[in-house]
PDB file of C-alpha atoms in Angstrom:
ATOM      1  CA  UNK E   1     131.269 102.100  62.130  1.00  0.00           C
ATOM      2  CA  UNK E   2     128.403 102.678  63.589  1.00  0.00           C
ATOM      3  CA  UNK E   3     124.692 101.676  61.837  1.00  0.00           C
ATOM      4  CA  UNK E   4     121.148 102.969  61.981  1.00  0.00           C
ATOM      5  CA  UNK E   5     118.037 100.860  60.094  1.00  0.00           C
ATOM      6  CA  UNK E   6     114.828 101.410  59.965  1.00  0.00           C
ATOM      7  CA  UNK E   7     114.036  98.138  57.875  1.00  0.00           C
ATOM      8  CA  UNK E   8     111.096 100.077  56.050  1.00  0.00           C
ATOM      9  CA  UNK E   9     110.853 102.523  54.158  1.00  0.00           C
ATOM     10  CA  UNK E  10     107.215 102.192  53.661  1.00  0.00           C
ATOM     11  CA  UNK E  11     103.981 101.032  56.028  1.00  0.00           C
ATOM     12  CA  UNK E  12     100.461 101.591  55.020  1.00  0.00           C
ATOM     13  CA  UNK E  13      98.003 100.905  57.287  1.00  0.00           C
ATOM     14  CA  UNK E  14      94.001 101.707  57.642  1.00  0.00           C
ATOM     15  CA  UNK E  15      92.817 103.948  59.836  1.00  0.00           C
ATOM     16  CA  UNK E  16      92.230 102.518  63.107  1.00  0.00           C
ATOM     17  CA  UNK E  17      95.221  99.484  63.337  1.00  0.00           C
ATOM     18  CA  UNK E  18      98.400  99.667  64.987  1.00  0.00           C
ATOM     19  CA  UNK E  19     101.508 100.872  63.503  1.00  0.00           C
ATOM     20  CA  UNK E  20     104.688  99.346  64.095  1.00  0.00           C
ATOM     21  CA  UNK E  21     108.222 100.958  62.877  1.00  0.00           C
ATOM     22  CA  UNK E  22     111.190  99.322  63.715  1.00  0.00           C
ATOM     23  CA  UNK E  23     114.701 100.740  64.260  1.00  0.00           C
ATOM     24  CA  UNK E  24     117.659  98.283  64.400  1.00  0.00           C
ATOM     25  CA  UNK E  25     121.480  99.654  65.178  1.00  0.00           C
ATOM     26  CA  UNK E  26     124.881  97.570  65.163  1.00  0.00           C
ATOM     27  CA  UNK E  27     128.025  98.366  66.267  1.00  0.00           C
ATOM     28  CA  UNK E  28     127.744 100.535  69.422  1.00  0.00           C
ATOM     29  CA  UNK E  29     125.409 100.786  72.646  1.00  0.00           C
ATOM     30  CA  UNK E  30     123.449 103.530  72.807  1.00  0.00           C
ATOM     31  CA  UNK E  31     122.905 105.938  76.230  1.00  0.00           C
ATOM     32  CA  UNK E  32     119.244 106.659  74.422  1.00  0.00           C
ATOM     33  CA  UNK E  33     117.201 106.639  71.291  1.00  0.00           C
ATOM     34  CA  UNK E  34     114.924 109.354  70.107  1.00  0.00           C
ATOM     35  CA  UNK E  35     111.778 109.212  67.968  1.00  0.00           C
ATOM     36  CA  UNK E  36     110.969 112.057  65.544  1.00  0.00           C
ATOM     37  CA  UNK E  37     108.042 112.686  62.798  1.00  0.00           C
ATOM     38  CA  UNK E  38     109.257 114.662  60.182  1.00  0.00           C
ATOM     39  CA  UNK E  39     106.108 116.153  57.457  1.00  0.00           C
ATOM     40  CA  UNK E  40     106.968 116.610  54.094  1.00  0.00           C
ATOM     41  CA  UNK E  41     109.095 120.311  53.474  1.00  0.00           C
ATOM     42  CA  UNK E  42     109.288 120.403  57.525  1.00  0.00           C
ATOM     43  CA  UNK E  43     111.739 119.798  60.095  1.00  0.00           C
ATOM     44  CA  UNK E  44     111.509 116.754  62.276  1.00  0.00           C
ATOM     45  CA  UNK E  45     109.461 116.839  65.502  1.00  0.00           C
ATOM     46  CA  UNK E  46     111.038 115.594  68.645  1.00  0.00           C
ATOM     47  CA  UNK E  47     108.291 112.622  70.122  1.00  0.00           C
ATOM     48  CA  UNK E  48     110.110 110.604  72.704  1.00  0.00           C
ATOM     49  CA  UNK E  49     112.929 109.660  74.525  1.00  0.00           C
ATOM     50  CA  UNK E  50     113.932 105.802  75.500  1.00  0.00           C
ATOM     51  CA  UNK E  51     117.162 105.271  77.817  1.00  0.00           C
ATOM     52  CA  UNK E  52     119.014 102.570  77.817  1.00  0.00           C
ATOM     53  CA  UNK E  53     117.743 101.490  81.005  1.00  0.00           C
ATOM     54  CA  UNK E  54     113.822 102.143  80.102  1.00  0.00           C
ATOM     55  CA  UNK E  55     112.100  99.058  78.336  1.00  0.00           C
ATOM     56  CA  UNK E  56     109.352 100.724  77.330  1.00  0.00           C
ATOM     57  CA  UNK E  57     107.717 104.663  77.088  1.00  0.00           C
ATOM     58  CA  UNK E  58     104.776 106.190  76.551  1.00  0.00           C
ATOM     59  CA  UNK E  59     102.697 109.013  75.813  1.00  0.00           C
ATOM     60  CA  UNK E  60      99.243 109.336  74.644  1.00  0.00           C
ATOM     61  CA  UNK E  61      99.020 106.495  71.388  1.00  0.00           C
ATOM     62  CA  UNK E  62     102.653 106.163  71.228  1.00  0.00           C
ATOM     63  CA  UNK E  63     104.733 103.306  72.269  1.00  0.00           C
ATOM     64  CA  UNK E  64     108.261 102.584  72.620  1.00  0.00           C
ATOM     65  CA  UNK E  65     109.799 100.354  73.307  1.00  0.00           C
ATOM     66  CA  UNK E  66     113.890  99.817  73.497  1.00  0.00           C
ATOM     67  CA  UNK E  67     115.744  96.513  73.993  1.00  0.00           C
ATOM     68  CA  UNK E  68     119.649  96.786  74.066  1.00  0.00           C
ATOM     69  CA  UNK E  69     119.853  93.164  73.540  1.00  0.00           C
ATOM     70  CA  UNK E  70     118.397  93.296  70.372  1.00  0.00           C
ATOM     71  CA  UNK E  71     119.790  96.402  69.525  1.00  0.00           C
ATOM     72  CA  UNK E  72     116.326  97.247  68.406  1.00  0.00           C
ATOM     73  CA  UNK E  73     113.827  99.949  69.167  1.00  0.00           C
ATOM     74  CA  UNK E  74     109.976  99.708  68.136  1.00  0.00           C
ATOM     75  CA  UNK E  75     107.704 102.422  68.003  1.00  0.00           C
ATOM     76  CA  UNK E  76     103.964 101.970  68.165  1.00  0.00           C
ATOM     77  CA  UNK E  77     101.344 104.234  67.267  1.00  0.00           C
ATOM     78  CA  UNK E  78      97.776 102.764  68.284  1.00  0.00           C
ATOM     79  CA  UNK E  79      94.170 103.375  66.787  1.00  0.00           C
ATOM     80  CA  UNK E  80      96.253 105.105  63.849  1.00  0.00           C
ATOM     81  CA  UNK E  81      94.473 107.925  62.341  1.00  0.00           C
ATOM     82  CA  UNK E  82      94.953 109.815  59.005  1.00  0.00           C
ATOM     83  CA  UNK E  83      96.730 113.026  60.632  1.00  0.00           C
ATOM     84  CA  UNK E  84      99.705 109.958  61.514  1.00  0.00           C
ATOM     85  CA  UNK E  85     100.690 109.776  58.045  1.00  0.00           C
ATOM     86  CA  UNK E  86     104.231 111.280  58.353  1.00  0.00           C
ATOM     87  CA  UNK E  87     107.881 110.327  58.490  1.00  0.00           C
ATOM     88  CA  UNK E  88     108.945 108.654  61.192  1.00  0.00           C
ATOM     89  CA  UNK E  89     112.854 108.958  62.127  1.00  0.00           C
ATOM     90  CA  UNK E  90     114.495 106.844  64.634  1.00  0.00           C
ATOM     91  CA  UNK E  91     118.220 109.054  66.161  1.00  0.00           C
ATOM     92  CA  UNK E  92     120.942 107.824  68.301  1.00  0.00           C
ATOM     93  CA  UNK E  93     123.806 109.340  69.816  1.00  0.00           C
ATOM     94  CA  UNK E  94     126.896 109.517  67.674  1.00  0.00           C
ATOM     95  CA  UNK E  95     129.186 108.453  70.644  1.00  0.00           C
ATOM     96  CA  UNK E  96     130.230 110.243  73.850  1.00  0.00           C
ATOM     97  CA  UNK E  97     130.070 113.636  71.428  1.00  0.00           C
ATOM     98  CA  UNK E  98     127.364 116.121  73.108  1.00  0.00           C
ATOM     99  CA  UNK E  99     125.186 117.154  70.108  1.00  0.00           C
ATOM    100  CA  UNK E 100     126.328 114.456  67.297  1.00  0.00           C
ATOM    101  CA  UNK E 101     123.256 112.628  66.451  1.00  0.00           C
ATOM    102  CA  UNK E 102     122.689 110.335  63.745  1.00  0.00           C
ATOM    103  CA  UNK E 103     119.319 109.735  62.283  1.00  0.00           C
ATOM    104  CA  UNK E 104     118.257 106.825  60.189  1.00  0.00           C
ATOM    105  CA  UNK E 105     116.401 107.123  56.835  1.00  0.00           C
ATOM    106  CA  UNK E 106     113.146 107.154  58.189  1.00  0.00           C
ATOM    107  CA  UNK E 107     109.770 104.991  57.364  1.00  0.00           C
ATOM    108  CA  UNK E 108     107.149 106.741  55.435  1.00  0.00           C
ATOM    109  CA  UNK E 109     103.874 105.357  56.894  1.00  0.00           C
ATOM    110  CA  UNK E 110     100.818 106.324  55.098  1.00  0.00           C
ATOM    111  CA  UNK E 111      97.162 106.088  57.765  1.00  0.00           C
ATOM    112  CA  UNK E 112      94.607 105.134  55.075  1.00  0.00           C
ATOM    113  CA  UNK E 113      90.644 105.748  55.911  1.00  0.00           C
TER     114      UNK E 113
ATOM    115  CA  UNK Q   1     108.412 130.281  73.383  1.00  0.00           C
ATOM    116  CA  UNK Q   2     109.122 126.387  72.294  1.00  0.00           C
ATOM    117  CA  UNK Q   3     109.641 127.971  68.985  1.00  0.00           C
ATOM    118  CA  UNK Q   4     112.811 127.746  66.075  1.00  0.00           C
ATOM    119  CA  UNK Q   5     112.615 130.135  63.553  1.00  0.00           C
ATOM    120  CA  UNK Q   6     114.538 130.218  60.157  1.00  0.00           C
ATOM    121  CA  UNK Q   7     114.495 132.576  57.387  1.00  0.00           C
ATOM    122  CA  UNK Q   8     113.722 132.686  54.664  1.00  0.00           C
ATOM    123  CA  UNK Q   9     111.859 129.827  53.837  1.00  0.00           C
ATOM    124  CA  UNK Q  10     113.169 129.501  50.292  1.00  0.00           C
ATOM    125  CA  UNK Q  11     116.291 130.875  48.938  1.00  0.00           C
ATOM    126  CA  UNK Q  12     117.715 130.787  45.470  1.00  0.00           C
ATOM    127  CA  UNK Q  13     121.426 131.580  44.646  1.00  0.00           C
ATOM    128  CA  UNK Q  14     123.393 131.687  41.576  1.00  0.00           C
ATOM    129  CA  UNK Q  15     126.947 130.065  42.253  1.00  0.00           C
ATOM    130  CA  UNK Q  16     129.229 132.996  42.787  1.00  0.00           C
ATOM    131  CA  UNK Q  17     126.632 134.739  45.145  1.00  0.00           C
ATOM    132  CA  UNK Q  18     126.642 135.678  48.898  1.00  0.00           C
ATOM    133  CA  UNK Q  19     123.922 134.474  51.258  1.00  0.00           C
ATOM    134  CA  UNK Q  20     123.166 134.073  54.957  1.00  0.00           C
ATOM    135  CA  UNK Q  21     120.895 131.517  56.555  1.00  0.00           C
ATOM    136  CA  UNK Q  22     119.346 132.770  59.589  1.00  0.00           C
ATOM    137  CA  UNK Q  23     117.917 130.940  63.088  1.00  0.00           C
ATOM    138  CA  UNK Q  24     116.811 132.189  66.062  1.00  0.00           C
ATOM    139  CA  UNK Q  25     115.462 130.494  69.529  1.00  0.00           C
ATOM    140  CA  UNK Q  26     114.428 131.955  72.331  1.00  0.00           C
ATOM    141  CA  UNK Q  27     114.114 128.890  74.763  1.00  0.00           C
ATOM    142  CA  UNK Q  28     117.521 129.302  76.268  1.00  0.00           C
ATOM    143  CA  UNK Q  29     118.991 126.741  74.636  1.00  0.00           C
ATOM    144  CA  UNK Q  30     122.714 126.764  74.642  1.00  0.00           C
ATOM    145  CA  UNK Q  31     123.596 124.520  71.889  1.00  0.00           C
ATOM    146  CA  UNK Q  32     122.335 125.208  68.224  1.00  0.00           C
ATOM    147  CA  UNK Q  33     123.043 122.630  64.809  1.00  0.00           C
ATOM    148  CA  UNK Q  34     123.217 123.058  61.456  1.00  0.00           C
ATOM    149  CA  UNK Q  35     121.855 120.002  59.317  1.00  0.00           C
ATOM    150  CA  UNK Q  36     121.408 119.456  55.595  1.00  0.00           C
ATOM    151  CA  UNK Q  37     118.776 117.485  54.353  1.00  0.00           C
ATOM    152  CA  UNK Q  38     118.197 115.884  50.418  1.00  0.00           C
ATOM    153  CA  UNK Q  39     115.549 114.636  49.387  1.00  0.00           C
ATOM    154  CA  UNK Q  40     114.523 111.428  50.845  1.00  0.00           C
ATOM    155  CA  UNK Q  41     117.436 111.321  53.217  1.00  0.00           C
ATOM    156  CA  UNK Q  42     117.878 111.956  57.071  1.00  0.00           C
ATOM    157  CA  UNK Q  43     119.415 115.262  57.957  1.00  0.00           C
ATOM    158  CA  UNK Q  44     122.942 115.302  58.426  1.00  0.00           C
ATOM    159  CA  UNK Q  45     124.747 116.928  60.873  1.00  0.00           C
ATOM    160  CA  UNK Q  46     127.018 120.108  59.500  1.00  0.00           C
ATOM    161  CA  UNK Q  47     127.809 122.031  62.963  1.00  0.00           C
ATOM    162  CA  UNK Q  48     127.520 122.297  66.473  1.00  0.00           C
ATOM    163  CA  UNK Q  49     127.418 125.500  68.490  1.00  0.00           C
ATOM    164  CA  UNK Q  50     127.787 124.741  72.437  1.00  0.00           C
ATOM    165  CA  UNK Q  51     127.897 127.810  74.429  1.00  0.00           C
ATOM    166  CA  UNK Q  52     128.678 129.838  71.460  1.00  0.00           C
ATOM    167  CA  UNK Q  53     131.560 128.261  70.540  1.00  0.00           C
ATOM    168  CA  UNK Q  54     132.093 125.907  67.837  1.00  0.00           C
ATOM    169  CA  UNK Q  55     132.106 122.287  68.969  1.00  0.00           C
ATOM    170  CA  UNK Q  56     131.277 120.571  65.859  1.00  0.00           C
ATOM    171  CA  UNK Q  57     132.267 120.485  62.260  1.00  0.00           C
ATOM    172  CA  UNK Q  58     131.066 117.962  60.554  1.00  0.00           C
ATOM    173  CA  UNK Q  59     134.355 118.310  57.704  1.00  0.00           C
ATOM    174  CA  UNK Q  60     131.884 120.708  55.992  1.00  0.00           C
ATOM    175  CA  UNK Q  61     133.124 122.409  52.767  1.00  0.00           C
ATOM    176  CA  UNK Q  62     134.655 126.167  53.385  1.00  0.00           C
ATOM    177  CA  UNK Q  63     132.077 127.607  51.444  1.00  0.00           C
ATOM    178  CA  UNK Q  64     129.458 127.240  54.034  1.00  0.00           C
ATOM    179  CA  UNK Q  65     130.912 129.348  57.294  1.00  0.00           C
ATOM    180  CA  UNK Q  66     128.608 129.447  60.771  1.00  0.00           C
ATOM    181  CA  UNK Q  67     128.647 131.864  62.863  1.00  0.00           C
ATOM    182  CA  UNK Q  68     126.701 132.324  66.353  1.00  0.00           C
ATOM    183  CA  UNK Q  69     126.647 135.838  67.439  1.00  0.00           C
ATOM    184  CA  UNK Q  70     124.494 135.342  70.792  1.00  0.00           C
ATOM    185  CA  UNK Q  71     122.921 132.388  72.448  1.00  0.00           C
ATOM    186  CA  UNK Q  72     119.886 132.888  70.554  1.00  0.00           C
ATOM    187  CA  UNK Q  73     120.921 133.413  67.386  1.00  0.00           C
ATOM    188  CA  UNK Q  74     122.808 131.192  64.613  1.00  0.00           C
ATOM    189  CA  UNK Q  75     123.721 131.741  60.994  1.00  0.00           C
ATOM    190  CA  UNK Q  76     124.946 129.901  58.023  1.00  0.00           C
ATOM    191  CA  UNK Q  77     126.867 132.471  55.652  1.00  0.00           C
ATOM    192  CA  UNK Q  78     127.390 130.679  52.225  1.00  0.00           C
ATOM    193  CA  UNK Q  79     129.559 131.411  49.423  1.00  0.00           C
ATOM    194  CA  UNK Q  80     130.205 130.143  45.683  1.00  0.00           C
ATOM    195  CA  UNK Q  81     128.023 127.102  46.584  1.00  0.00           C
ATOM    196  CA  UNK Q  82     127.666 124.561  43.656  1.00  0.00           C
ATOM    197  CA  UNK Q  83     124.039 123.299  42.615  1.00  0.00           C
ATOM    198  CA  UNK Q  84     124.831 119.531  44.857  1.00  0.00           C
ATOM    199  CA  UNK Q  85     124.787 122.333  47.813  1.00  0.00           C
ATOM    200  CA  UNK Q  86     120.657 122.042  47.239  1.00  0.00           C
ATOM    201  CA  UNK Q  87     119.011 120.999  49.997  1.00  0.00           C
ATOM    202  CA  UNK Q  88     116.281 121.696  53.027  1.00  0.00           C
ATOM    203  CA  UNK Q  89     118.985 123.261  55.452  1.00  0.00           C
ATOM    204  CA  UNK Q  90     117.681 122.732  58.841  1.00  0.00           C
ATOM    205  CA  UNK Q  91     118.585 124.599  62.167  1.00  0.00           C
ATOM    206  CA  UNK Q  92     117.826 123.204  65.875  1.00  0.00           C
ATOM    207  CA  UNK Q  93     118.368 123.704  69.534  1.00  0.00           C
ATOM    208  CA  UNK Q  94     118.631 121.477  72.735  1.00  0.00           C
ATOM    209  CA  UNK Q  95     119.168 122.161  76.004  1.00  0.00           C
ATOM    210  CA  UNK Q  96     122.973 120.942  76.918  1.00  0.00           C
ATOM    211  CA  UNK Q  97     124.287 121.419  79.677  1.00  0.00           C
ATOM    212  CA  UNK Q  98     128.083 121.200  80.536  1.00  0.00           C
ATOM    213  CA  UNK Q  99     129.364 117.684  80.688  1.00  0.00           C
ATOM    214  CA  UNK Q 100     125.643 116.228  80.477  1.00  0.00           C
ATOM    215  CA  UNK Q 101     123.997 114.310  77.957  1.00  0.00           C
ATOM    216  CA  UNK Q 102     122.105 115.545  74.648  1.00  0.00           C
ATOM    217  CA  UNK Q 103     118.078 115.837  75.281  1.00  0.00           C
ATOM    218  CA  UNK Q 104     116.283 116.195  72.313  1.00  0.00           C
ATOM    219  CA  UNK Q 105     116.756 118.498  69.900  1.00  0.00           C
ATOM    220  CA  UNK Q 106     113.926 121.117  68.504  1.00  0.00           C
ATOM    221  CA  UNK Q 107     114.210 121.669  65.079  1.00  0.00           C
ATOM    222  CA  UNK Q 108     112.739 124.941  62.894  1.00  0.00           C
ATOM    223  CA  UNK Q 109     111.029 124.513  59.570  1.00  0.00           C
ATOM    224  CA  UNK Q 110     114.601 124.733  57.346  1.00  0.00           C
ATOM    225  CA  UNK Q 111     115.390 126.649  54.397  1.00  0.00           C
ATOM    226  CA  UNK Q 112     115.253 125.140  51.259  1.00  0.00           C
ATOM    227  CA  UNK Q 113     118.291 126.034  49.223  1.00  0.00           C
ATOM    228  CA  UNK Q 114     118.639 126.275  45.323  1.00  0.00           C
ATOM    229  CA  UNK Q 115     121.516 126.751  43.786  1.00  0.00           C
ATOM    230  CA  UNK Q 116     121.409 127.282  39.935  1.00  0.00           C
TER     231      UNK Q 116
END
């Protein structure tokens, strides 16, 4: 069956580095993968988009990259601030189904000053 | 409007009680989900509304019946739910389109359920 990780479940970082999440999936191929940050008590906010045919994406300090090789996604955020500190949820398609995603536990990253 | 509204915000139901979950968009979205989320977990997907029709169901206990009256509005009627049923219940919208694929979803600020 298909798998989502997202190997930590935990980064903290200081204010100013690079954060690096990874997602890693097994057992299907992916059209896309989607990137959400999810706040504590709140739903998740939709980020970016990476197709299967995009190696890399960005917008403003956020990275991503997707290699279907790998079966791997990274997600960068760059010059992290404190107003980062979120959970970050990788989601992939749940097969040819329109609508059926399935997220992966997320990785809590905490932006220290 | 790029805006998904739920209500209420907190709910708190005794076992053999009657509630409705409410959602609303106004983006012209066509499909609308239902999710569940625990503590500490992902969400998980419950339904799928396409065109107001059901698409999805997720093998999702009887108690908890959806029900999409327009193309902007969704509910989640629930019924003798048990105190597991606890959860941050989460509605969203995406723009489908027949026969294309999924673009992202947009997700309101959930419910959070107690059952006692």
């Amino acid at each position: 069956s298909q798998k989502i990780e997202q190997n930590s479940e935990a980064l903290n970082i200081q204010e100013g580095k690079t954060a690096t999440l990874t997602c890693n999936y097994t057992n299907y191929s992916p059209a896309y993968l989607q990137w959400y940050r999810q706040d504590p008590g709140r739903g998740p906010v939709f980020l970016l988009l990476i197709r299967e045919n995009e190696k890399e994406k960005r917008k403003e300090r956020l990275k991503v990259t997707f290699d279907t090789t790998l079966k791997q996604s990274l997600f960068h955020i760059t010059a992290s601030q404190p107003a980062d500190s979120a959970t970050y949820l990788c989601a992939l398609p749940a097969g040819s189904t329109l609508g059926r995603l399935y997220f992966g536990r997320g990785t809590q990253l905490t932006v220290w000053p | 409007d790029t805006e998904v509204t739920q209500t209420p915000k907190h709910l708190v139901m005794g076992m053999t009680n009657k509630k409705s979950l409410k959602c609303e968009q106004h983006m012209g979205h066509r499909a609308m989900y239902w999710y569940k989320q625990k503590a500490k977990k992902p969400p998980e997907l419950m339904f799928v509304y396409s065109y107001e029709k059901l698409s999805i169901n997720e093998s999702v206990p009887s108690r908890f019946s959806p029900e999409c009256p327009n193309s902007s509005l969704l509910n989640l009627h629930l019924h003798a739910l048990q105190p597991e049923d606890s959860a941050l219940y989460l509605c969203a919208s995406s723009r489908e389109r027949r026969g294309q694929v999924s673009h992202e979803q947009y997700f309101g600020p959930g419910t959070r359920l107690t059952v006692t």
